[in-house]
Amino acid sequence: MSLLWSEIKYNFVHIDQVNFDIDSLYRATMRRVLKTENDQDFYKEIDRFLVKFKDGHTELVIRPESGEENTDYPRYGTALFGDKFYFTSYRLHSDTDSLLLGAEIVEIEGIPTTEYVEKYVLPDITGSTPTYNLKVAGALLLNGKVHTRIKGKALTRAGKIVNFDVIRDGESTRTPDEQWWEPKSERKRNWRDKIALNWENDIAIVSIDKFWPEEEMCHKIDSIMQIVRKENPAGLVIDLRNNGGGSTNVAQHLQMYLTDADSLRTFGWQTRKNLGYGRAQGNYREEYEDYFEYTAYETYPPEIYVRDKAIEPIACPVVILMGTYSFSACEDFLVCISEMPGHPLLIGEETAGSTGAPLVIYLPHGAVARICTLRELYPYSLKPFVGKGVTPDIEVKPTIDDYLDGKDPVLSKALEVLNDH
């Protein structure tokens, strides 16, 4: 606990965004830590301490087996659309009620759903933006201790208020051949593929869900782009809505396909700067005050790197899809693309808002935590990438009706733009 507190005070890059007293939080958490009687409770306190910093790269990454909580989910899926939470799926051939599909969850355990989320769900979510945190809350809404029940009220599609009372046993009762309801869609893909190529008439759709492993993904991107170039499509859609990140080098590799410039500009960055002498002087000399307040930063300008001449840029119009689950190294890519001269059109929703070279910290019993040490700066404006994700040029937000009907309005908008080009 003391190690984490110390590393955050000296290395957590968003220390200037913290609106509470870190030392007070540390002391309060330490008092509870000393009273814990098992690893589960101990690591729950560690987790809650880190969650307070609301950063997607500052969190407890791995708990030891002895510290894992026995949690589970019901045999239903839930999600956030707009500002409301809905039942979005259920396990088929199981003890589930199909009438709940598409129903708005209006009350949980006797209180309004939004209040329940604020009180019981959001405090355990590590994320950098309210949008991302609420999206994750939608997916985890009814999770809790295994084999316990959770009840509430829902507004069905027919406009009727119904009660629900479900058990959290979705994982513990899983079977290899289980099936879940899912919307029918004309565009199907194998979600086990990190990268996939599909076609909509003469428009290529490349979905990339990871930028890792580095060498493998660069090779796969090269292979698919060769196919795209050979087919000479009318347009290219690059779908990054489910890209959780990986390597910035893969992001830069992909960017080379989207410009014919001889060189490209990376993002700039900031990191904490600690100087003992500066802190000693900072309580009475203004020029050292930042060191005394733990808010001194070193700023590094964007770098220029030469494009690989072996990479031939895509000649057709390109549109990039992005969303709330576009995260980490994927956002490195989007930060750079968003200010690149003549950049492809960005369509979708604001990204997760978190990236930044985490410091890995090894804890007892094999537990692992990480702390964000790098704050990105946009490559041309140099504005800091903090507290807000990359915003699209055209915002498109799917609705619950879109989802249930198997429609993809984000992709449809991209196809419309390319067809009208």
Short mmCIF file of C-alpha atoms in Angstrom, two decimals:
data_model
loop_
_atom_site.label_atom_id
_atom_site.label_comp_id
_atom_site.label_asym_id
_atom_site.label_seq_id
_atom_site.Cartn_x
_atom_site.Cartn_y
_atom_site.Cartn_z
CA MET A 1 0.00 0.00 0.00
CA SER A 2 2.81 2.40 0.91
CA LEU A 3 4.67 1.52 -2.29
CA LEU A 4 1.65 2.43 -4.42
CA TRP A 5 1.11 5.68 -2.53
CA SER A 6 4.76 6.65 -3.00
CA GLU A 7 4.86 5.82 -6.71
CA ILE A 8 1.66 7.78 -7.33
CA LYS A 9 2.97 10.85 -5.50
CA TYR A 10 6.14 10.89 -7.59
CA ASN A 11 5.18 9.32 -10.92
CA PHE A 12 1.40 9.44 -11.60
CA VAL A 13 1.27 11.78 -14.57
CA HIS A 14 -2.21 13.20 -13.96
CA ILE A 15 -1.42 14.34 -10.42
CA ASP A 16 -2.45 17.87 -11.39
CA GLN A 17 -5.96 16.62 -12.18
CA VAL A 18 -6.52 15.06 -8.75
CA ASN A 19 -9.10 17.02 -6.73
CA PHE A 20 -8.59 15.32 -3.36
CA ASP A 21 -5.81 15.01 -0.77
CA ILE A 22 -3.74 11.94 -1.68
CA ASP A 23 -2.20 11.68 1.78
CA SER A 24 -5.63 11.70 3.43
CA LEU A 25 -6.82 8.98 1.06
CA TYR A 26 -3.68 6.96 1.83
CA ARG A 27 -4.15 7.22 5.60
CA ALA A 28 -7.84 6.30 5.42
CA THR A 29 -7.11 3.35 3.13
CA MET A 30 -4.21 2.17 5.29
CA ARG A 31 -6.42 2.09 8.38
CA ARG A 32 -8.83 -0.22 6.54
CA VAL A 33 -6.00 -2.30 5.06
CA LEU A 34 -4.61 -3.01 8.53
CA LYS A 35 -8.00 -4.34 9.59
CA THR A 36 -8.39 -6.76 6.67
CA GLU A 37 -8.36 -10.44 7.59
CA ASN A 38 -7.91 -12.08 4.19
CA ASP A 39 -6.39 -11.46 0.77
CA GLN A 40 -9.77 -10.76 -0.83
CA ASP A 41 -10.47 -7.82 1.46
CA PHE A 42 -6.85 -6.63 1.27
CA TYR A 43 -6.82 -6.41 -2.52
CA LYS A 44 -10.30 -4.92 -2.59
CA GLU A 45 -8.89 -1.98 -0.61
CA ILE A 46 -5.88 -1.73 -2.93
CA ASP A 47 -8.22 -1.75 -5.91
CA ARG A 48 -10.48 0.94 -4.49
CA PHE A 49 -7.48 3.12 -3.67
CA LEU A 50 -6.29 3.02 -7.29
CA VAL A 51 -9.79 3.46 -8.75
CA LYS A 52 -10.01 6.84 -7.00
CA PHE A 53 -7.52 8.24 -9.51
CA LYS A 54 -9.94 7.60 -12.40
CA ASP A 55 -7.35 6.65 -14.99
CA GLY A 56 -7.63 3.70 -17.34
CA HIS A 57 -3.91 2.92 -17.03
CA THR A 58 -3.75 3.20 -13.22
CA GLU A 59 -5.24 0.08 -11.71
CA LEU A 60 -4.81 -3.31 -10.09
CA VAL A 61 -4.15 -5.49 -13.13
CA ILE A 62 -3.70 -8.93 -11.56
CA ARG A 63 -4.96 -10.23 -8.24
CA PRO A 64 -3.47 -13.39 -6.73
CA GLU A 65 -5.75 -16.41 -6.73
CA SER A 66 -6.25 -15.99 -2.99
CA GLY A 67 -7.38 -12.40 -3.56
CA GLU A 68 -9.91 -13.08 -6.31
CA GLU A 69 -13.51 -12.30 -5.45
CA ASN A 70 -16.13 -14.90 -6.29
CA THR A 71 -18.26 -12.76 -8.60
CA ASP A 72 -20.56 -13.73 -11.44
CA TYR A 73 -23.09 -12.33 -13.88
CA PRO A 74 -26.73 -13.29 -14.55
CA ARG A 75 -27.85 -15.19 -17.64
CA TYR A 76 -28.63 -11.82 -19.23
CA GLY A 77 -26.56 -9.21 -21.04
CA THR A 78 -26.98 -5.51 -20.32
CA ALA A 79 -25.72 -2.34 -22.00
CA LEU A 80 -25.98 1.44 -21.99
CA PHE A 81 -27.65 3.24 -24.89
CA GLY A 82 -27.93 6.99 -24.59
CA ASP A 83 -28.39 7.58 -20.88
CA LYS A 84 -30.44 4.44 -20.17
CA PHE A 85 -29.60 0.84 -19.33
CA TYR A 86 -31.20 -2.10 -21.13
CA PHE A 87 -31.38 -5.88 -21.21
CA THR A 88 -29.63 -6.70 -24.49
CA SER A 89 -29.30 -10.49 -24.51
CA TYR A 90 -30.19 -13.66 -22.65
CA ARG A 91 -29.07 -17.26 -22.61
CA LEU A 92 -31.24 -19.44 -24.81
CA HIS A 93 -32.76 -22.71 -23.57
CA SER A 94 -32.25 -21.60 -20.00
CA ASP A 95 -34.29 -20.21 -17.13
CA THR A 96 -34.56 -16.76 -18.73
CA ASP A 97 -37.41 -14.47 -19.72
CA SER A 98 -37.31 -13.37 -23.36
CA LEU A 99 -39.77 -10.55 -22.60
CA LEU A 100 -36.93 -8.71 -20.86
CA LEU A 101 -35.04 -8.34 -24.15
CA GLY A 102 -34.80 -4.64 -24.97
CA ALA A 103 -36.44 -3.64 -21.69
CA GLU A 104 -35.14 -0.53 -19.95
CA ILE A 105 -33.88 -1.27 -16.44
CA VAL A 106 -35.51 1.47 -14.39
CA GLU A 107 -34.92 0.26 -10.84
CA ILE A 108 -32.44 -2.03 -9.06
CA GLU A 109 -32.79 -3.14 -5.46
CA GLY A 110 -35.44 -0.53 -4.74
CA ILE A 111 -33.63 2.54 -6.06
CA PRO A 112 -33.51 4.21 -9.51
CA THR A 113 -30.97 2.58 -11.81
CA THR A 114 -28.88 5.73 -12.24
CA GLU A 115 -28.59 6.05 -8.45
CA TYR A 116 -27.67 2.36 -8.15
CA VAL A 117 -24.95 2.80 -10.78
CA GLU A 118 -23.49 5.84 -9.03
CA LYS A 119 -23.49 4.14 -5.64
CA TYR A 120 -22.58 0.52 -6.40
CA VAL A 121 -21.09 0.18 -9.89
CA LEU A 122 -19.04 3.25 -10.84
CA PRO A 123 -16.89 3.26 -7.65
CA ASP A 124 -15.27 0.00 -8.80
CA ILE A 125 -14.59 1.03 -12.42
CA THR A 126 -11.19 2.33 -13.47
CA GLY A 127 -11.56 4.69 -16.39
CA SER A 128 -10.52 8.16 -17.51
CA THR A 129 -13.79 9.60 -18.80
CA PRO A 130 -17.41 9.54 -17.62
CA THR A 131 -18.50 8.23 -21.02
CA TYR A 132 -16.20 5.22 -20.83
CA ASN A 133 -17.03 4.50 -17.19
CA LEU A 134 -20.77 4.51 -17.86
CA LYS A 135 -20.31 2.26 -20.88
CA VAL A 136 -18.44 -0.27 -18.76
CA ALA A 137 -21.05 0.10 -16.02
CA GLY A 138 -23.68 -0.88 -18.56
CA ALA A 139 -21.91 -4.16 -19.25
CA LEU A 140 -21.27 -4.93 -15.55
CA LEU A 141 -24.57 -3.57 -14.27
CA LEU A 142 -26.00 -6.72 -12.64
CA ASN A 143 -22.73 -8.44 -11.68
CA GLY A 144 -22.03 -9.36 -8.08
CA LYS A 145 -21.21 -12.14 -5.66
CA VAL A 146 -21.71 -15.56 -7.23
CA HIS A 147 -25.05 -17.31 -6.61
CA THR A 148 -26.64 -14.20 -5.08
CA ARG A 149 -29.79 -12.70 -6.55
CA ILE A 150 -30.50 -9.20 -7.79
CA LYS A 151 -33.95 -7.79 -8.40
CA GLY A 152 -35.47 -4.72 -9.92
CA LYS A 153 -38.01 -3.30 -12.35
CA ALA A 154 -37.89 -2.95 -16.12
CA LEU A 155 -39.95 -1.15 -18.74
CA THR A 156 -40.62 -3.64 -21.53
CA ARG A 157 -40.82 -2.83 -25.23
CA ALA A 158 -44.60 -3.06 -24.88
CA GLY A 159 -44.58 -0.26 -22.31
CA LYS A 160 -45.29 -2.46 -19.29
CA ILE A 161 -43.42 -2.28 -15.98
CA VAL A 162 -42.35 -5.77 -14.87
CA ASN A 163 -40.37 -7.10 -11.94
CA PHE A 164 -37.25 -9.17 -12.43
CA ASP A 165 -35.34 -11.34 -9.95
CA VAL A 166 -32.27 -13.04 -11.42
CA ILE A 167 -29.43 -15.12 -10.03
CA ARG A 168 -25.77 -14.39 -10.68
CA ASP A 169 -24.65 -17.74 -12.04
CA GLY A 170 -23.91 -17.09 -15.72
CA GLU A 171 -20.25 -18.10 -15.51
CA SER A 172 -20.65 -20.90 -12.98
CA THR A 173 -23.31 -22.61 -15.14
CA ARG A 174 -21.60 -22.12 -18.51
CA THR A 175 -21.51 -25.02 -20.94
CA PRO A 176 -19.39 -25.45 -24.10
CA ASP A 177 -22.46 -25.47 -26.34
CA GLU A 178 -24.47 -22.69 -24.69
CA GLN A 179 -26.19 -20.17 -26.96
CA TRP A 180 -27.18 -16.56 -26.38
CA TRP A 181 -29.67 -14.42 -28.23
CA GLU A 182 -27.93 -12.02 -30.56
CA PRO A 183 -29.28 -9.56 -33.12
CA LYS A 184 -29.51 -10.73 -36.70
CA SER A 185 -27.11 -8.84 -38.90
CA GLU A 186 -26.24 -8.99 -42.56
CA ARG A 187 -22.62 -8.30 -41.72
CA LYS A 188 -21.10 -11.16 -39.74
CA ARG A 189 -17.47 -11.59 -38.73
CA ASN A 190 -15.41 -13.99 -36.65
CA TRP A 191 -14.70 -12.11 -33.43
CA ARG A 192 -11.73 -14.37 -32.69
CA ASP A 193 -9.82 -12.72 -35.54
CA LYS A 194 -7.68 -9.75 -34.47
CA ILE A 195 -7.98 -8.37 -37.99
CA ALA A 196 -10.56 -9.14 -40.68
CA LEU A 197 -11.37 -8.02 -44.22
CA ASN A 198 -14.96 -7.88 -45.48
CA TRP A 199 -16.62 -6.23 -48.45
CA GLU A 200 -19.74 -4.13 -48.99
CA ASN A 201 -20.03 -4.12 -52.77
CA ASP A 202 -16.84 -2.35 -53.89
CA ILE A 203 -15.95 -0.91 -50.48
CA ALA A 204 -13.40 -2.73 -48.30
CA ILE A 205 -14.03 -2.97 -44.55
CA VAL A 206 -10.97 -3.78 -42.42
CA SER A 207 -11.67 -4.42 -38.72
CA ILE A 208 -8.65 -4.30 -36.41
CA ASP A 209 -9.29 -5.19 -32.76
CA LYS A 210 -5.71 -5.26 -31.43
CA PHE A 211 -2.33 -3.66 -32.09
CA TRP A 212 -0.53 -6.63 -30.51
CA PRO A 213 1.55 -8.83 -30.94
CA GLU A 214 3.62 -6.21 -32.71
CA GLU A 215 5.37 -8.19 -35.45
CA GLU A 216 2.34 -10.38 -36.15
CA MET A 217 -0.07 -7.46 -36.49
CA CYS A 218 2.25 -5.44 -38.74
CA HIS A 219 2.53 -8.49 -41.00
CA LYS A 220 -1.25 -9.02 -41.04
CA ILE A 221 -1.89 -5.36 -41.82
CA ASP A 222 0.57 -5.56 -44.71
CA SER A 223 -1.10 -8.70 -46.07
CA ILE A 224 -4.61 -7.25 -45.94
CA MET A 225 -3.57 -3.90 -47.40
CA GLN A 226 -1.96 -5.73 -50.33
CA ILE A 227 -5.31 -7.42 -51.02
CA VAL A 228 -7.15 -4.10 -50.72
CA ARG A 229 -4.75 -2.37 -53.09
CA LYS A 230 -4.98 -5.23 -55.61
CA GLU A 231 -8.80 -5.05 -55.66
CA ASN A 232 -8.73 -1.27 -56.16
CA PRO A 233 -11.87 -0.53 -54.09
CA ALA A 234 -14.00 2.60 -54.29
CA GLY A 235 -13.33 3.20 -50.61
CA LEU A 236 -11.84 1.74 -47.44
CA VAL A 237 -13.38 1.61 -43.96
CA ILE A 238 -10.99 0.92 -41.06
CA ASP A 239 -13.05 -0.18 -38.05
CA LEU A 240 -11.28 0.43 -34.72
CA ARG A 241 -14.35 0.50 -32.48
CA ASN A 242 -13.26 -2.58 -30.53
CA ASN A 243 -9.52 -1.96 -30.63
CA GLY A 244 -8.18 -2.18 -27.08
CA GLY A 245 -4.66 -1.11 -28.01
CA GLY A 246 -1.29 -2.83 -27.89
CA SER A 247 1.84 -1.37 -29.49
CA THR A 248 2.28 2.22 -30.65
CA ASN A 249 4.64 0.89 -33.33
CA VAL A 250 1.73 -0.96 -34.93
CA ALA A 251 -0.30 2.26 -34.81
CA GLN A 252 2.48 4.10 -36.64
CA HIS A 253 2.79 1.26 -39.15
CA LEU A 254 -0.91 1.54 -39.99
CA GLN A 255 -0.68 5.32 -40.27
CA MET A 256 1.88 4.99 -43.08
CA TYR A 257 -0.83 3.48 -45.30
CA LEU A 258 -2.97 6.60 -44.91
CA THR A 259 -0.68 9.33 -46.19
CA ASP A 260 1.77 9.81 -49.02
CA ALA A 261 3.88 12.22 -46.97
CA ASP A 262 7.59 11.39 -46.71
CA SER A 263 7.52 11.84 -42.94
CA LEU A 264 4.98 11.60 -40.15
CA ARG A 265 4.65 13.33 -36.82
CA THR A 266 4.10 11.45 -33.57
CA PHE A 267 2.40 12.83 -30.47
CA GLY A 268 4.32 14.89 -27.92
CA TRP A 269 4.27 13.93 -24.27
CA GLN A 270 4.74 15.00 -20.69
CA THR A 271 5.99 13.12 -17.65
CA ARG A 272 6.58 14.01 -14.00
CA LYS A 273 9.84 15.73 -13.03
CA ASN A 274 11.16 15.28 -9.50
CA LEU A 275 14.10 17.28 -8.16
CA GLY A 276 15.08 17.17 -4.49
CA TYR A 277 16.73 20.59 -4.55
CA GLY A 278 13.75 22.08 -6.33
CA ARG A 279 11.38 20.75 -3.68
CA ALA A 280 13.63 22.11 -0.92
CA GLN A 281 13.54 25.58 -2.48
CA GLY A 282 9.92 25.47 -3.56
CA ASN A 283 8.32 26.45 -0.27
CA TYR A 284 9.72 30.00 -0.58
CA ARG A 285 11.00 30.45 -4.17
CA GLU A 286 8.31 30.83 -6.81
CA GLU A 287 10.40 29.38 -9.65
CA TYR A 288 10.57 26.05 -7.77
CA GLU A 289 6.98 26.00 -6.51
CA ASP A 290 5.92 23.23 -8.92
CA TYR A 291 8.53 20.90 -7.43
CA PHE A 292 7.26 21.63 -3.93
CA GLU A 293 3.68 20.94 -5.02
CA TYR A 294 4.66 17.73 -6.91
CA THR A 295 3.38 19.25 -10.17
CA ALA A 296 6.58 19.80 -12.15
CA TYR A 297 6.59 18.30 -15.65
CA GLU A 298 9.10 17.58 -18.39
CA THR A 299 7.63 18.18 -21.85
CA TYR A 300 8.88 16.37 -24.95
CA PRO A 301 7.93 17.64 -28.42
CA PRO A 302 6.50 15.42 -31.15
CA GLU A 303 9.07 13.43 -33.10
CA ILE A 304 9.29 13.17 -36.87
CA TYR A 305 9.83 9.73 -38.35
CA VAL A 306 10.47 8.80 -41.97
CA ARG A 307 7.89 6.62 -43.67
CA ASP A 308 8.86 3.15 -44.82
CA LYS A 309 9.31 3.46 -48.60
CA ALA A 310 8.19 -0.16 -48.98
CA ILE A 311 4.71 0.81 -47.77
CA GLU A 312 2.57 2.10 -50.61
CA PRO A 313 -0.27 4.32 -49.32
CA ILE A 314 -3.88 3.42 -50.04
CA ALA A 315 -5.12 5.47 -53.00
CA CYS A 316 -8.89 5.32 -52.39
CA PRO A 317 -10.88 7.46 -49.91
CA VAL A 318 -10.62 6.18 -46.32
CA VAL A 319 -12.98 6.48 -43.35
CA ILE A 320 -12.05 5.41 -39.81
CA LEU A 321 -14.63 4.15 -37.30
CA MET A 322 -14.01 4.76 -33.61
CA GLY A 323 -15.91 4.35 -30.35
CA THR A 324 -15.89 4.16 -26.58
CA TYR A 325 -13.87 0.94 -26.58
CA SER A 326 -11.12 2.39 -28.79
CA PHE A 327 -8.41 2.42 -26.14
CA SER A 328 -4.72 2.94 -25.34
CA ALA A 329 -2.39 2.44 -28.37
CA CYS A 330 -5.44 2.69 -30.62
CA GLU A 331 -5.88 6.19 -29.25
CA ASP A 332 -2.20 6.90 -29.94
CA PHE A 333 -3.09 6.25 -33.57
CA LEU A 334 -6.25 8.37 -33.48
CA VAL A 335 -4.54 11.27 -31.68
CA CYS A 336 -1.98 11.44 -34.48
CA ILE A 337 -4.50 10.84 -37.28
CA SER A 338 -6.93 13.47 -36.00
CA GLU A 339 -4.43 16.28 -36.63
CA MET A 340 -2.66 14.79 -39.65
CA PRO A 341 -3.07 17.07 -42.70
CA GLY A 342 -5.74 15.67 -45.01
CA HIS A 343 -6.61 12.97 -42.49
CA PRO A 344 -9.33 10.36 -43.15
CA LEU A 345 -12.78 11.20 -41.84
CA LEU A 346 -13.38 9.92 -38.29
CA ILE A 347 -16.90 8.60 -37.63
CA GLY A 348 -18.45 7.19 -34.47
CA GLU A 349 -18.20 8.11 -30.80
CA GLU A 350 -15.64 9.64 -28.44
CA THR A 351 -12.89 7.18 -27.49
CA ALA A 352 -12.04 5.85 -24.02
CA GLY A 353 -9.61 8.68 -23.23
CA SER A 354 -6.75 6.67 -21.74
CA THR A 355 -3.21 5.90 -22.85
CA GLY A 356 0.23 6.38 -21.44
CA ALA A 357 3.23 4.10 -20.72
CA PRO A 358 2.16 2.55 -17.40
CA LEU A 359 4.72 1.81 -14.69
CA VAL A 360 4.29 -1.85 -13.67
CA ILE A 361 4.46 -2.50 -9.92
CA TYR A 362 4.77 -6.01 -8.49
CA LEU A 363 2.91 -6.61 -5.25
CA PRO A 364 2.87 -9.53 -2.77
CA HIS A 365 1.42 -12.94 -3.74
CA GLY A 366 1.96 -12.31 -7.47
CA ALA A 367 -0.37 -9.31 -7.72
CA VAL A 368 0.43 -6.61 -10.27
CA ALA A 369 -0.61 -2.96 -10.43
CA ARG A 370 0.21 -0.21 -12.90
CA ILE A 371 0.43 3.58 -12.79
CA CYS A 372 0.19 5.93 -15.78
CA THR A 373 3.42 7.89 -16.31
CA LEU A 374 2.92 9.58 -19.70
CA ARG A 375 0.48 12.22 -20.87
CA GLU A 376 0.13 12.58 -24.61
CA LEU A 377 0.05 15.90 -26.43
CA TYR A 378 -1.64 16.20 -29.80
CA PRO A 379 1.03 16.38 -32.54
CA TYR A 380 0.27 19.87 -33.92
CA SER A 381 -1.86 21.74 -31.37
CA LEU A 382 0.09 20.23 -28.43
CA LYS A 383 -3.11 20.21 -26.38
CA PRO A 384 -2.98 17.56 -23.63
CA PHE A 385 -4.87 14.31 -24.13
CA VAL A 386 -6.50 14.10 -20.71
CA GLY A 387 -10.02 13.82 -19.34
CA LYS A 388 -11.57 13.42 -22.77
CA GLY A 389 -11.25 10.93 -25.60
CA VAL A 390 -10.56 11.65 -29.25
CA THR A 391 -13.73 13.11 -30.77
CA PRO A 392 -14.99 12.08 -34.22
CA ASP A 393 -15.55 14.39 -37.17
CA ILE A 394 -19.06 12.92 -37.48
CA GLU A 395 -20.70 11.63 -34.32
CA VAL A 396 -23.04 8.66 -34.69
CA LYS A 397 -24.47 6.92 -31.62
CA PRO A 398 -26.30 3.60 -32.03
CA THR A 399 -29.65 3.30 -30.25
CA ILE A 400 -31.26 0.31 -28.57
CA ASP A 401 -33.53 -0.01 -31.62
CA ASP A 402 -30.49 -0.12 -33.91
CA TYR A 403 -28.99 -2.86 -31.79
CA LEU A 404 -32.11 -5.03 -31.60
CA ASP A 405 -32.70 -4.68 -35.34
CA GLY A 406 -29.11 -5.65 -36.14
CA LYS A 407 -28.35 -2.26 -37.66
CA ASP A 408 -24.95 -0.59 -37.59
CA PRO A 409 -25.58 3.14 -38.12
CA VAL A 410 -21.88 3.99 -37.70
CA LEU A 411 -20.81 1.72 -40.54
CA SER A 412 -23.84 2.77 -42.59
CA LYS A 413 -22.79 6.41 -42.26
CA ALA A 414 -19.27 5.53 -43.40
CA LEU A 415 -20.61 3.68 -46.44
CA GLU A 416 -22.88 6.62 -47.26
CA VAL A 417 -19.95 9.04 -47.10
CA LEU A 418 -17.78 6.86 -49.33
CA ASN A 419 -20.56 6.20 -51.84
CA ASP A 420 -21.20 9.94 -52.10
CA HIS A 421 -17.50 10.75 -52.50
#
